[in-house]
mmCIF file with all atom_site columns, C-alpha atoms and ligand atoms in Angstrom:
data_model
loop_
_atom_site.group_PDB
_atom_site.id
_atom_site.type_symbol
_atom_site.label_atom_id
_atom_site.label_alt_id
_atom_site.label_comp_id
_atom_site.label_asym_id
_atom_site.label_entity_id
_atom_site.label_seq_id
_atom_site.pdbx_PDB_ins_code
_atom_site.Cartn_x
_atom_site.Cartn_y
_atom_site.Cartn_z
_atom_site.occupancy
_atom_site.B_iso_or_equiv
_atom_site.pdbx_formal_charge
_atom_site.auth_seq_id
_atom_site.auth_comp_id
_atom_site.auth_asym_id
_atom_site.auth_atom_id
_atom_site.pdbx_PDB_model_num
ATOM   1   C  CA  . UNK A 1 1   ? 11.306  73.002 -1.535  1.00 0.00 ? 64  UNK A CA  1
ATOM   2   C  CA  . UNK A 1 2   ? 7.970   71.791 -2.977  1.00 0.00 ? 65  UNK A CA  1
ATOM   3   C  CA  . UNK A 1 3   ? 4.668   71.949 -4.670  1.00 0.00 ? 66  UNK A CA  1
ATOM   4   C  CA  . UNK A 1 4   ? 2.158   72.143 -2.076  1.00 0.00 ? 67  UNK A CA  1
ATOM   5   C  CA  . UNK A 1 5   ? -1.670  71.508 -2.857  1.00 0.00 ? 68  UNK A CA  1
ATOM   6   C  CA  . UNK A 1 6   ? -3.870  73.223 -0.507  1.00 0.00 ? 69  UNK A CA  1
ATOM   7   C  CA  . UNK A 1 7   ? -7.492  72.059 -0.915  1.00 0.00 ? 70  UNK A CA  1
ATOM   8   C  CA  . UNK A 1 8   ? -9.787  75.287 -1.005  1.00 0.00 ? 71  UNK A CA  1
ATOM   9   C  CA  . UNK A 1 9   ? -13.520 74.529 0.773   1.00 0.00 ? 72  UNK A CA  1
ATOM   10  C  CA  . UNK A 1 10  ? -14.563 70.629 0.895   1.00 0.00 ? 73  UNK A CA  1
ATOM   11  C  CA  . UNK A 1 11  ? -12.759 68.781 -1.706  1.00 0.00 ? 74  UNK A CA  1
ATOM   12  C  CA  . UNK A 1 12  ? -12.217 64.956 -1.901  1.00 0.00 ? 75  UNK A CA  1
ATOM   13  C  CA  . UNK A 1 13  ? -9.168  63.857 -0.297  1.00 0.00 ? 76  UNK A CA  1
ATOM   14  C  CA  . UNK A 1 14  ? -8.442  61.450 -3.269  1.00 0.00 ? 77  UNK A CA  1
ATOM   15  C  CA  . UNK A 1 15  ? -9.251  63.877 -5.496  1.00 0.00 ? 78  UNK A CA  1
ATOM   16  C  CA  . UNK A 1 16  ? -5.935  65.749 -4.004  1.00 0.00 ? 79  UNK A CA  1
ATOM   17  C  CA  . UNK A 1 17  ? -3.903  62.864 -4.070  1.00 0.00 ? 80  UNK A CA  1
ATOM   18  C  CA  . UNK A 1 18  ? -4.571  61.745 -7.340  1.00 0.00 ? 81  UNK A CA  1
ATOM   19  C  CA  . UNK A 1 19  ? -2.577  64.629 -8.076  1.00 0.00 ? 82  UNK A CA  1
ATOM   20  C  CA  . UNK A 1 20  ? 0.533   64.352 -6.628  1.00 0.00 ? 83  UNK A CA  1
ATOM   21  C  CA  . UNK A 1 21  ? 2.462   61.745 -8.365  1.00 0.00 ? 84  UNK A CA  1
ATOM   22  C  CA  . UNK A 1 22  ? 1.408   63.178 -12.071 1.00 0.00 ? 85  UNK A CA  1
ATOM   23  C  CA  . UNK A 1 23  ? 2.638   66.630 -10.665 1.00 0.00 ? 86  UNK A CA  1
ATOM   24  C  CA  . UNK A 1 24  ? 5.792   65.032 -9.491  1.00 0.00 ? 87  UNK A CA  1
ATOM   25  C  CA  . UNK A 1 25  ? 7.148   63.456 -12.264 1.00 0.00 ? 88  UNK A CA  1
ATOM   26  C  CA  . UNK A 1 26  ? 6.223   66.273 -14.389 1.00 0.00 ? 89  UNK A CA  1
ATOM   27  C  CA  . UNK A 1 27  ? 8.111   68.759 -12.374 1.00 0.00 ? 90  UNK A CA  1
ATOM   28  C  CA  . UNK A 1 28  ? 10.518  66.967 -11.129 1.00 0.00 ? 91  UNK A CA  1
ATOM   29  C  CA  . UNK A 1 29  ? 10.059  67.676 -6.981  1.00 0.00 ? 92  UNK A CA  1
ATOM   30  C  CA  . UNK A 1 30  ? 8.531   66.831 -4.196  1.00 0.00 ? 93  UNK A CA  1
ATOM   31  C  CA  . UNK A 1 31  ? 4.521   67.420 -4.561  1.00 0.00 ? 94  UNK A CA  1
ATOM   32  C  CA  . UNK A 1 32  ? 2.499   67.409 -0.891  1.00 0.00 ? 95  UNK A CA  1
ATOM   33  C  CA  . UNK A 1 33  ? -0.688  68.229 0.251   1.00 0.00 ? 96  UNK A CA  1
ATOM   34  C  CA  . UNK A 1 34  ? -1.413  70.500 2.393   1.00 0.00 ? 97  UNK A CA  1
ATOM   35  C  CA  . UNK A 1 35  ? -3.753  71.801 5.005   1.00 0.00 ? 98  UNK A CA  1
ATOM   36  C  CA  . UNK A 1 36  ? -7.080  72.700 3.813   1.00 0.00 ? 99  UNK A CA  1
ATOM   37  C  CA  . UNK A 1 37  ? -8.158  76.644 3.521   1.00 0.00 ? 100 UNK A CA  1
ATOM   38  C  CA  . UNK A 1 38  ? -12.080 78.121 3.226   1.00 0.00 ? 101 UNK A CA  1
ATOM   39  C  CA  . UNK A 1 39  ? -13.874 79.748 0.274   1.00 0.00 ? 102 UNK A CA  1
ATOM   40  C  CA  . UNK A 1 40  ? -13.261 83.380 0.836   1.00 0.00 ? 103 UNK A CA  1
ATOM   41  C  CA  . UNK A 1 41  ? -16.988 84.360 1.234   1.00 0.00 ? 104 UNK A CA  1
ATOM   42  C  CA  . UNK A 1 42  ? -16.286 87.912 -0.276  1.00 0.00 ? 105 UNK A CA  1
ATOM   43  C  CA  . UNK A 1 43  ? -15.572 86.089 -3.595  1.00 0.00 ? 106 UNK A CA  1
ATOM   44  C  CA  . UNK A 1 44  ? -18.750 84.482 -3.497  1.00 0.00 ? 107 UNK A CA  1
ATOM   45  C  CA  . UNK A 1 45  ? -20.892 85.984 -6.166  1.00 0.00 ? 108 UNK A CA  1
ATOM   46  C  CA  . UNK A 1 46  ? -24.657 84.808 -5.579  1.00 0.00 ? 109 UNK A CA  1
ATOM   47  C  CA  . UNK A 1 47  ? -26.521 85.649 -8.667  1.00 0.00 ? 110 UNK A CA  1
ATOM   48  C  CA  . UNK A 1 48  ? -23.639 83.332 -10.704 1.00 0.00 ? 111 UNK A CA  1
ATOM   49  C  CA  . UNK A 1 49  ? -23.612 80.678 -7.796  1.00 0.00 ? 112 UNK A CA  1
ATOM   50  C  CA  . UNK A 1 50  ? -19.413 81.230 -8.745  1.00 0.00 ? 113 UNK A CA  1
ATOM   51  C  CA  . UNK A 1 51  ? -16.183 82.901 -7.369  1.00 0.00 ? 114 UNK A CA  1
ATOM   52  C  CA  . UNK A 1 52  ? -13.983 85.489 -8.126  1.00 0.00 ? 115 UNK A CA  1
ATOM   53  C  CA  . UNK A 1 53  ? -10.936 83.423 -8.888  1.00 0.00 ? 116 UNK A CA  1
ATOM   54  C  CA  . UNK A 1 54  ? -8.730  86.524 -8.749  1.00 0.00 ? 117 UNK A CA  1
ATOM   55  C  CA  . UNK A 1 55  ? -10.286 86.966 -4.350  1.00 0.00 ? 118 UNK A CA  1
ATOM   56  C  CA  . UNK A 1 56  ? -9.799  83.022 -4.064  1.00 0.00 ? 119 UNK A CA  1
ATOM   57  C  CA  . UNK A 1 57  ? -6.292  82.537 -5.433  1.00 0.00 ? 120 UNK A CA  1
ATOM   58  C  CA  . UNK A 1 58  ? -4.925  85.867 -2.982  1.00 0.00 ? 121 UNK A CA  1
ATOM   59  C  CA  . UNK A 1 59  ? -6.605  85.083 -0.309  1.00 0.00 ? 122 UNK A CA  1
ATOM   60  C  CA  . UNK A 1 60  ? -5.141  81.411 -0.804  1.00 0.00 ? 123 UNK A CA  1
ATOM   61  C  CA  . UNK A 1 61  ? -1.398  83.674 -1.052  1.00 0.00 ? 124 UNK A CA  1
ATOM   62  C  CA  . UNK A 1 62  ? -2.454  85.241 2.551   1.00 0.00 ? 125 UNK A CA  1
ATOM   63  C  CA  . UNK A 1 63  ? -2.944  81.951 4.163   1.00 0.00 ? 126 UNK A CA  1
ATOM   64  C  CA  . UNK A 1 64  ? 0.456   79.547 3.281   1.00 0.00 ? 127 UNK A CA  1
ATOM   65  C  CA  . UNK A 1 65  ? 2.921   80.009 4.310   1.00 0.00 ? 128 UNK A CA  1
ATOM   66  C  CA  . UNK A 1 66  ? 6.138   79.820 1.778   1.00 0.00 ? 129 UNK A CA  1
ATOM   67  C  CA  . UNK A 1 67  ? 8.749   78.948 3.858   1.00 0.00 ? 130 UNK A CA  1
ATOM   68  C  CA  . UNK A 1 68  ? 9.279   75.046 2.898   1.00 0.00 ? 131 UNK A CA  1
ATOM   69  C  CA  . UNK A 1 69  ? 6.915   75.533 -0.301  1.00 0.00 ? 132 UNK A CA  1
ATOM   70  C  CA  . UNK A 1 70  ? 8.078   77.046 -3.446  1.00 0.00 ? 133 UNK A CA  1
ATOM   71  C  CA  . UNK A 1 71  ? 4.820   76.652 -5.825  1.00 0.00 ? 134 UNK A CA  1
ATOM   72  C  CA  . UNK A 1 72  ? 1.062   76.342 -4.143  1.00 0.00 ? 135 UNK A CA  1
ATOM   73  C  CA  . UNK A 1 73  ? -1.809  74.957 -6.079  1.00 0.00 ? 136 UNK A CA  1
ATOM   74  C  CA  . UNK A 1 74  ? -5.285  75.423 -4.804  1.00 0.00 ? 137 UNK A CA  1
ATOM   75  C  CA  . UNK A 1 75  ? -7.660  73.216 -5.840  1.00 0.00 ? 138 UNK A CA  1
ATOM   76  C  CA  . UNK A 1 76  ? -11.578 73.570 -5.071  1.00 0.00 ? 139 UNK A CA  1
ATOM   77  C  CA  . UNK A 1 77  ? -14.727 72.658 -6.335  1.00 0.00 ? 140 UNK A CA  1
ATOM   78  C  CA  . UNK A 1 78  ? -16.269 75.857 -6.210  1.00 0.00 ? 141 UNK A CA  1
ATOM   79  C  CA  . UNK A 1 79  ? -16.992 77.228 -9.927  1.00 0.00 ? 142 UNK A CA  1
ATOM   80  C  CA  . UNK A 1 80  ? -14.285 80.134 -10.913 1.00 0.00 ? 143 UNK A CA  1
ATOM   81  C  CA  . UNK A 1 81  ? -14.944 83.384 -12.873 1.00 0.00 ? 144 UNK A CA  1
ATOM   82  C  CA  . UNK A 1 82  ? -13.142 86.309 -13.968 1.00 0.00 ? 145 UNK A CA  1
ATOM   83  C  CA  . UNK A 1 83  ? -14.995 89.644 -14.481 1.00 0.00 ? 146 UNK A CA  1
ATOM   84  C  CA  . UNK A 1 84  ? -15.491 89.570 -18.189 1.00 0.00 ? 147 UNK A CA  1
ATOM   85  C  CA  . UNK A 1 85  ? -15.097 85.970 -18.784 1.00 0.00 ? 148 UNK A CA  1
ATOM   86  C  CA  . UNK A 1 86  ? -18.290 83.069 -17.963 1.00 0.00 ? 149 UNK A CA  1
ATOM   87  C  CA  . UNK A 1 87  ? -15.356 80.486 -16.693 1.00 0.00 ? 150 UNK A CA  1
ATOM   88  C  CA  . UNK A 1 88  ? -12.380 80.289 -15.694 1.00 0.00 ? 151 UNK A CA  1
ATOM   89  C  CA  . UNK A 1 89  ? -10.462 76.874 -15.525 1.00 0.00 ? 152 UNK A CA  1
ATOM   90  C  CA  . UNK A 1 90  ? -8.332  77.755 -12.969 1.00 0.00 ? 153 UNK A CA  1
ATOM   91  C  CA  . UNK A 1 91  ? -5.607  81.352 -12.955 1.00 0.00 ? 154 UNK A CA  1
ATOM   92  C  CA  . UNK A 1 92  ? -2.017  81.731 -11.687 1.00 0.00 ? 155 UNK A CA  1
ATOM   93  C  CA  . UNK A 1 93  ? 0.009   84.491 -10.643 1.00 0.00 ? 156 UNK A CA  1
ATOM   94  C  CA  . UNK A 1 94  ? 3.693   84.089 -9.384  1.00 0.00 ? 157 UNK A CA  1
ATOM   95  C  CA  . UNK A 1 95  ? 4.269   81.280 -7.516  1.00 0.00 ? 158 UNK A CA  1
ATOM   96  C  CA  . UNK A 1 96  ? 0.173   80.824 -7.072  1.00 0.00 ? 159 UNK A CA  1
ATOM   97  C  CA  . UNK A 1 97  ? -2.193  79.077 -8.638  1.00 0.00 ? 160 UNK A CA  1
ATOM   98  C  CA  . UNK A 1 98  ? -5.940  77.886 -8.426  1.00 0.00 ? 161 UNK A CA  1
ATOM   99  C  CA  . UNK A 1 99  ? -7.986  75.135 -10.454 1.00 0.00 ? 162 UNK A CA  1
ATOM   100 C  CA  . UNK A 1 100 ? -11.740 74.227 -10.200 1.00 0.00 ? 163 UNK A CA  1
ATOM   101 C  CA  . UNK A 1 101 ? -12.754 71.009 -10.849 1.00 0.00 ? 164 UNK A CA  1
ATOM   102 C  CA  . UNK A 1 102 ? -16.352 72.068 -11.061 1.00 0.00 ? 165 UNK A CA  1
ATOM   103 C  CA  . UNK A 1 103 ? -16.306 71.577 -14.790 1.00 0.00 ? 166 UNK A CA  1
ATOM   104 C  CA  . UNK A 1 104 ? -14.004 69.045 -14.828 1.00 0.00 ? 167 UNK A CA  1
ATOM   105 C  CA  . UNK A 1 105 ? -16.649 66.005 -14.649 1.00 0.00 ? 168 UNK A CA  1
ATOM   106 C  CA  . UNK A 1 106 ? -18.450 64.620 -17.122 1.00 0.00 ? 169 UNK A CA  1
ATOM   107 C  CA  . UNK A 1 107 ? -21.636 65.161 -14.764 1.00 0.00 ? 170 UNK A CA  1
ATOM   108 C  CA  . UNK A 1 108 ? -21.421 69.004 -15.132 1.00 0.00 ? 171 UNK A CA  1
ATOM   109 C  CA  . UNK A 1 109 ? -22.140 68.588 -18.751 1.00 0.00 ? 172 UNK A CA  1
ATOM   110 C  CA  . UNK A 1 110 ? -25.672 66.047 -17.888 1.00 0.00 ? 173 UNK A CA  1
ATOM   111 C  CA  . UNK A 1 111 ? -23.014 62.756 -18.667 1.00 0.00 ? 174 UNK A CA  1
ATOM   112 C  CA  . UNK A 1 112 ? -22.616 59.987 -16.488 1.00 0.00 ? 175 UNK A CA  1
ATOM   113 C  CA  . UNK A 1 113 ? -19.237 60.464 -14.565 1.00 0.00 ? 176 UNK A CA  1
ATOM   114 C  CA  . UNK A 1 114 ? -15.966 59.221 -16.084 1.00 0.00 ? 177 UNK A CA  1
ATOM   115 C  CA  . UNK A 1 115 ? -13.349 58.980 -13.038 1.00 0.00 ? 178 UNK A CA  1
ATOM   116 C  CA  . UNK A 1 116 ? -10.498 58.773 -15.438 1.00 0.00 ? 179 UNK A CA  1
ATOM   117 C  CA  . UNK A 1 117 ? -11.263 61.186 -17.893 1.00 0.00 ? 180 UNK A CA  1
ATOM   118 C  CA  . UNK A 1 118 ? -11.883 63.525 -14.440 1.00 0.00 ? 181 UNK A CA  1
ATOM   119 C  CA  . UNK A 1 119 ? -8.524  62.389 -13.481 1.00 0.00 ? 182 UNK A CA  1
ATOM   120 C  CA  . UNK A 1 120 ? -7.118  63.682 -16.768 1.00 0.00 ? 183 UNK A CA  1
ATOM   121 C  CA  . UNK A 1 121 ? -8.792  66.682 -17.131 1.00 0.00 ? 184 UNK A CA  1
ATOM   122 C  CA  . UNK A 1 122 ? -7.445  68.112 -13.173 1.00 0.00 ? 185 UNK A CA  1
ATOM   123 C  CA  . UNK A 1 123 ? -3.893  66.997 -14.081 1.00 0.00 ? 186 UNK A CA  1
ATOM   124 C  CA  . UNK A 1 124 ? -4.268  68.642 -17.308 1.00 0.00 ? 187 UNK A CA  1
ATOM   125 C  CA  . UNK A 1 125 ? -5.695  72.059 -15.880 1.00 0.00 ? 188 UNK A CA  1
ATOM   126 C  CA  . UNK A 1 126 ? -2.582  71.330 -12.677 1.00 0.00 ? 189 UNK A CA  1
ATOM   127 C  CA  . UNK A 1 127 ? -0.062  71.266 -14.989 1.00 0.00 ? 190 UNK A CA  1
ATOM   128 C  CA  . UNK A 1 128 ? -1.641  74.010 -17.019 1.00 0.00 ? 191 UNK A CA  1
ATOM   129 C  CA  . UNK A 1 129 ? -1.764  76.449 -14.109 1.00 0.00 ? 192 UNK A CA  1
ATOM   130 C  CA  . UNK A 1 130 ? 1.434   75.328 -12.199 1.00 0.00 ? 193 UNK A CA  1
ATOM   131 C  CA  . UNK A 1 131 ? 3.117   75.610 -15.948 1.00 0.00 ? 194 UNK A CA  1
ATOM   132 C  CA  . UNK A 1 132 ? 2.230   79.720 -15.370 1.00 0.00 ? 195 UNK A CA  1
ATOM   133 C  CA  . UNK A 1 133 ? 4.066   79.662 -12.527 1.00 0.00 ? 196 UNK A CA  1
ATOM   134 C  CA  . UNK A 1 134 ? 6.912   78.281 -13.437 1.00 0.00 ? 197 UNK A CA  1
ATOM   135 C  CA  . UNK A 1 135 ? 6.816   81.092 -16.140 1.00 0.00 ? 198 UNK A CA  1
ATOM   136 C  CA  . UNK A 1 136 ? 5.376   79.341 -19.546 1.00 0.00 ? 199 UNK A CA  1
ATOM   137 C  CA  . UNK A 1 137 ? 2.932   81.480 -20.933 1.00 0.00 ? 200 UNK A CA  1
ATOM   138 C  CA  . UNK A 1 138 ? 0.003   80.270 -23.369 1.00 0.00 ? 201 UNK A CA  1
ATOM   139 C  CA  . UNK A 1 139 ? 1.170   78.464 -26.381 1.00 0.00 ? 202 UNK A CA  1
ATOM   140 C  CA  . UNK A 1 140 ? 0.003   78.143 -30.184 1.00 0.00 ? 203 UNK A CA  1
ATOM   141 C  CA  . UNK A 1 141 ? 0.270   74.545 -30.378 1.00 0.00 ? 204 UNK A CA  1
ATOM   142 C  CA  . UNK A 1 142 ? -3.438  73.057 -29.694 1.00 0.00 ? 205 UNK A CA  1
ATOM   143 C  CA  . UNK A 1 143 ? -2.134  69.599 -28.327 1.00 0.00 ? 206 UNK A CA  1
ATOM   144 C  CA  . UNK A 1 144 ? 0.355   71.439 -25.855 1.00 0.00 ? 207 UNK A CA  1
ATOM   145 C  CA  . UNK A 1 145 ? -0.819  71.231 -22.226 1.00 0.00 ? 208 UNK A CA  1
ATOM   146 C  CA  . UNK A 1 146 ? 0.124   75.058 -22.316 1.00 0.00 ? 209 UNK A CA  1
ATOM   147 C  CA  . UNK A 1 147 ? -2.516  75.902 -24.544 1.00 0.00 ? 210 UNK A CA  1
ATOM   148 C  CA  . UNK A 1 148 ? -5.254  77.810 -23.586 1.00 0.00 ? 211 UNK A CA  1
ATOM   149 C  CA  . UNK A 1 149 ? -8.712  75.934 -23.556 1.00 0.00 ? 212 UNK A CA  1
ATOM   150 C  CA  . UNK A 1 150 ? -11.601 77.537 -23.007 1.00 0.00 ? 213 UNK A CA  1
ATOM   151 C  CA  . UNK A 1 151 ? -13.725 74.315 -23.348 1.00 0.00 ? 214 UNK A CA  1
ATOM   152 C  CA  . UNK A 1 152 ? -13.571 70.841 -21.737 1.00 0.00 ? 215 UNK A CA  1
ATOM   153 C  CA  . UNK A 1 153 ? -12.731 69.408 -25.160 1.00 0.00 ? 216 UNK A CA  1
ATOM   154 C  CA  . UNK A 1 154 ? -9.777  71.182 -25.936 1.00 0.00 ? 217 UNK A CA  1
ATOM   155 C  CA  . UNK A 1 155 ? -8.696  70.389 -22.539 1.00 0.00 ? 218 UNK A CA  1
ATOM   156 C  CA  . UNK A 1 156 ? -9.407  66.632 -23.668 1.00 0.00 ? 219 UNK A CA  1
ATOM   157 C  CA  . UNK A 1 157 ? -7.355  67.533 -26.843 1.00 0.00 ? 220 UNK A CA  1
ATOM   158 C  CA  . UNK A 1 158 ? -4.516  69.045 -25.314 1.00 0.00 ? 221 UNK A CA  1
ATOM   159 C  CA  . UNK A 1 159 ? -3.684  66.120 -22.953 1.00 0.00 ? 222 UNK A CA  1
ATOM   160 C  CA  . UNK A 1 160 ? -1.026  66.875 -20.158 1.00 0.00 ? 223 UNK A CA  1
ATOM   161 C  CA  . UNK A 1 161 ? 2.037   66.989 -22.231 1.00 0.00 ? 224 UNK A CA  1
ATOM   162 C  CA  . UNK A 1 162 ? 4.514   69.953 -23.241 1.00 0.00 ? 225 UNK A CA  1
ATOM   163 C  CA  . UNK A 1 163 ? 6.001   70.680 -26.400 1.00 0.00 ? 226 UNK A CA  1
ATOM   164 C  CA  . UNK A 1 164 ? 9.245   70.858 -27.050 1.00 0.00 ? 227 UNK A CA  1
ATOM   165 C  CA  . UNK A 1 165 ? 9.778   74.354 -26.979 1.00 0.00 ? 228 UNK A CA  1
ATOM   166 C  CA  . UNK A 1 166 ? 7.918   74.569 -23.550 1.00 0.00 ? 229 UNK A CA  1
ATOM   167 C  CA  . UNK A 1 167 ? 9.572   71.656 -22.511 1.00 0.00 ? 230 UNK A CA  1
ATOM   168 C  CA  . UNK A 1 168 ? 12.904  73.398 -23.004 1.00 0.00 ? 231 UNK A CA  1
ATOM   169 C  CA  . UNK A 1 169 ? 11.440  76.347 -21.368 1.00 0.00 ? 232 UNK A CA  1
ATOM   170 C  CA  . UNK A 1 170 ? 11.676  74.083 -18.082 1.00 0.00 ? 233 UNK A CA  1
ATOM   171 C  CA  . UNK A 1 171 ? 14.640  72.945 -18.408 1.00 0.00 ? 234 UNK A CA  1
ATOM   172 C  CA  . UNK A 1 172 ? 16.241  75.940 -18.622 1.00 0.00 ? 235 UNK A CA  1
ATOM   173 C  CA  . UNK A 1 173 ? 14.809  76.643 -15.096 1.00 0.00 ? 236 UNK A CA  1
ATOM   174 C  CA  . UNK A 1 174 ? 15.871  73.600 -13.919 1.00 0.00 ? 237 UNK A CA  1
ATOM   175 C  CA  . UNK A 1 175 ? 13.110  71.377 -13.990 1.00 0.00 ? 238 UNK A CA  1
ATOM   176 C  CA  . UNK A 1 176 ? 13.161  68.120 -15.344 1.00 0.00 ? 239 UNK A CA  1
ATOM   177 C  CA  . UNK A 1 177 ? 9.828   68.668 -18.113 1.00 0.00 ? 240 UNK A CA  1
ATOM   178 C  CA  . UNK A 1 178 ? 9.784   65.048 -18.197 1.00 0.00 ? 241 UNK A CA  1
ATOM   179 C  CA  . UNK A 1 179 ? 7.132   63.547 -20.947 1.00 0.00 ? 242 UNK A CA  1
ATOM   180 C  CA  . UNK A 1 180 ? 4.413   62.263 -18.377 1.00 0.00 ? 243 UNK A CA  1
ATOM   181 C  CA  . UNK A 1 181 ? 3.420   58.620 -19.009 1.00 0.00 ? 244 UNK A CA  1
ATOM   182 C  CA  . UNK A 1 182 ? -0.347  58.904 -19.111 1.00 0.00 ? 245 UNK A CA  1
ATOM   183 C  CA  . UNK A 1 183 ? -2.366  55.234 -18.903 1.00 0.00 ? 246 UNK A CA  1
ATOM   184 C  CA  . UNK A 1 184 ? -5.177  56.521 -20.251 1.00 0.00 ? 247 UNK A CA  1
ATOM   185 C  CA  . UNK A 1 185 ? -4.073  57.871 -23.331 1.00 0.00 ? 248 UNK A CA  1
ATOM   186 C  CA  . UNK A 1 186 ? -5.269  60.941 -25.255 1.00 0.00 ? 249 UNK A CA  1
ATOM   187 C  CA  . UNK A 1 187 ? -8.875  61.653 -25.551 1.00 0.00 ? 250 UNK A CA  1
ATOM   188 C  CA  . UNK A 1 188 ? -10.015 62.465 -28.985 1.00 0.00 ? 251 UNK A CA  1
ATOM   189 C  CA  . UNK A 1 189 ? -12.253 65.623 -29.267 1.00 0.00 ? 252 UNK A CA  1
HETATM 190 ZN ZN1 . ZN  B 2 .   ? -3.375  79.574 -18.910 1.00 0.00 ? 61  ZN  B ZN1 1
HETATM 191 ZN ZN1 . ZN  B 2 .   ? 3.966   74.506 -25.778 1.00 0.00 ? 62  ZN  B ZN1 1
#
């Protein structure tokens, strides 16, 4: 059994597997990438120029099937709302989950483009989302990777790390919660 990361519309091939070994040591199993999957066009909303990341992430359940995989993290460029929220970072539900990396570089925000601090930020918002799958729910502590952001600098805060008490949350189902060695160190906000 595995993580499988199914790209979602045209996404970077190295911007997949830049992914996988963070994702591995994290959780402690095998992380692969899968076979890419297209935008749902009913999620496409055209006056926001965004998608419904609720349509995207079941239509992404419809099309994978779980037989060798037991977590699947989309991952697409296309910019993610939820009715009643501007953003979204990315959602999870089950064994599910979506990110966009739409705001996720530095260009988005009118800055010249930081490959490692993009880097950060999607392994940041994967461990986030596949963190809801694996049951954690949002945490207090701001410099938890379980914390909810609902900027880019909070995610830059946060860093890809557990706590303790989420880490312990993973071990008890059986996954490893290593501490992630991170090159970059954290980002100060
Ligand atoms: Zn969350
Ligand atoms: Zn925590």
């Amino acid at each position: 059994m595995n993580i499988v990361l199914v790209p979602i519309g045209a996404v970077d091939p190295a911007e997949l597997r830049m992914l996988v070994n963070p994702l591995r040591a994290v959780f402690s199993r095998d992380v692969v990438i899968g076979e890419g999957v297209p935008l749902p066009k009913a999620a496409r909303n055209d006056p926001r120029s965004q998608h419904d990341a609720e349509m995207v992430l079941e239509s992404l359940a419809l099309s994978v099937e779980m037989e060798r995989h037991d977590r699947v993290l989309g991952v697409t460029n296309a910019d993610l709302y939820l009715p009643g929220m501007n953003f979204v970072f990315g959602i999870a539900r089950e064994r599910w989950a979506i990110i966009s990396l739409h705001r996720l570089r530095e260009s988005f925000y009118g800055l010249p483009d930081d490959p490692d601090l993009f880097r950060r930020r999607a392994v940041v918002e994967a461990v986030h989302e596949l963190g809801h799958t694996f049951g954690l729910a949002h945490c207090k502590r701001s410099r938890c990777v379980m914390f909810f952001s609902n900027t880019v600098a909070e995610t830059d805060r946060k860093g890809p790390e557990f706590c303790m008490r989420c880490r312990l949350h993973l071990a008890s189902e059986g996954l490893g919660g290593r501490a992630l060695a991170w090159g970059g160190g954290p980002v100060e906000s």
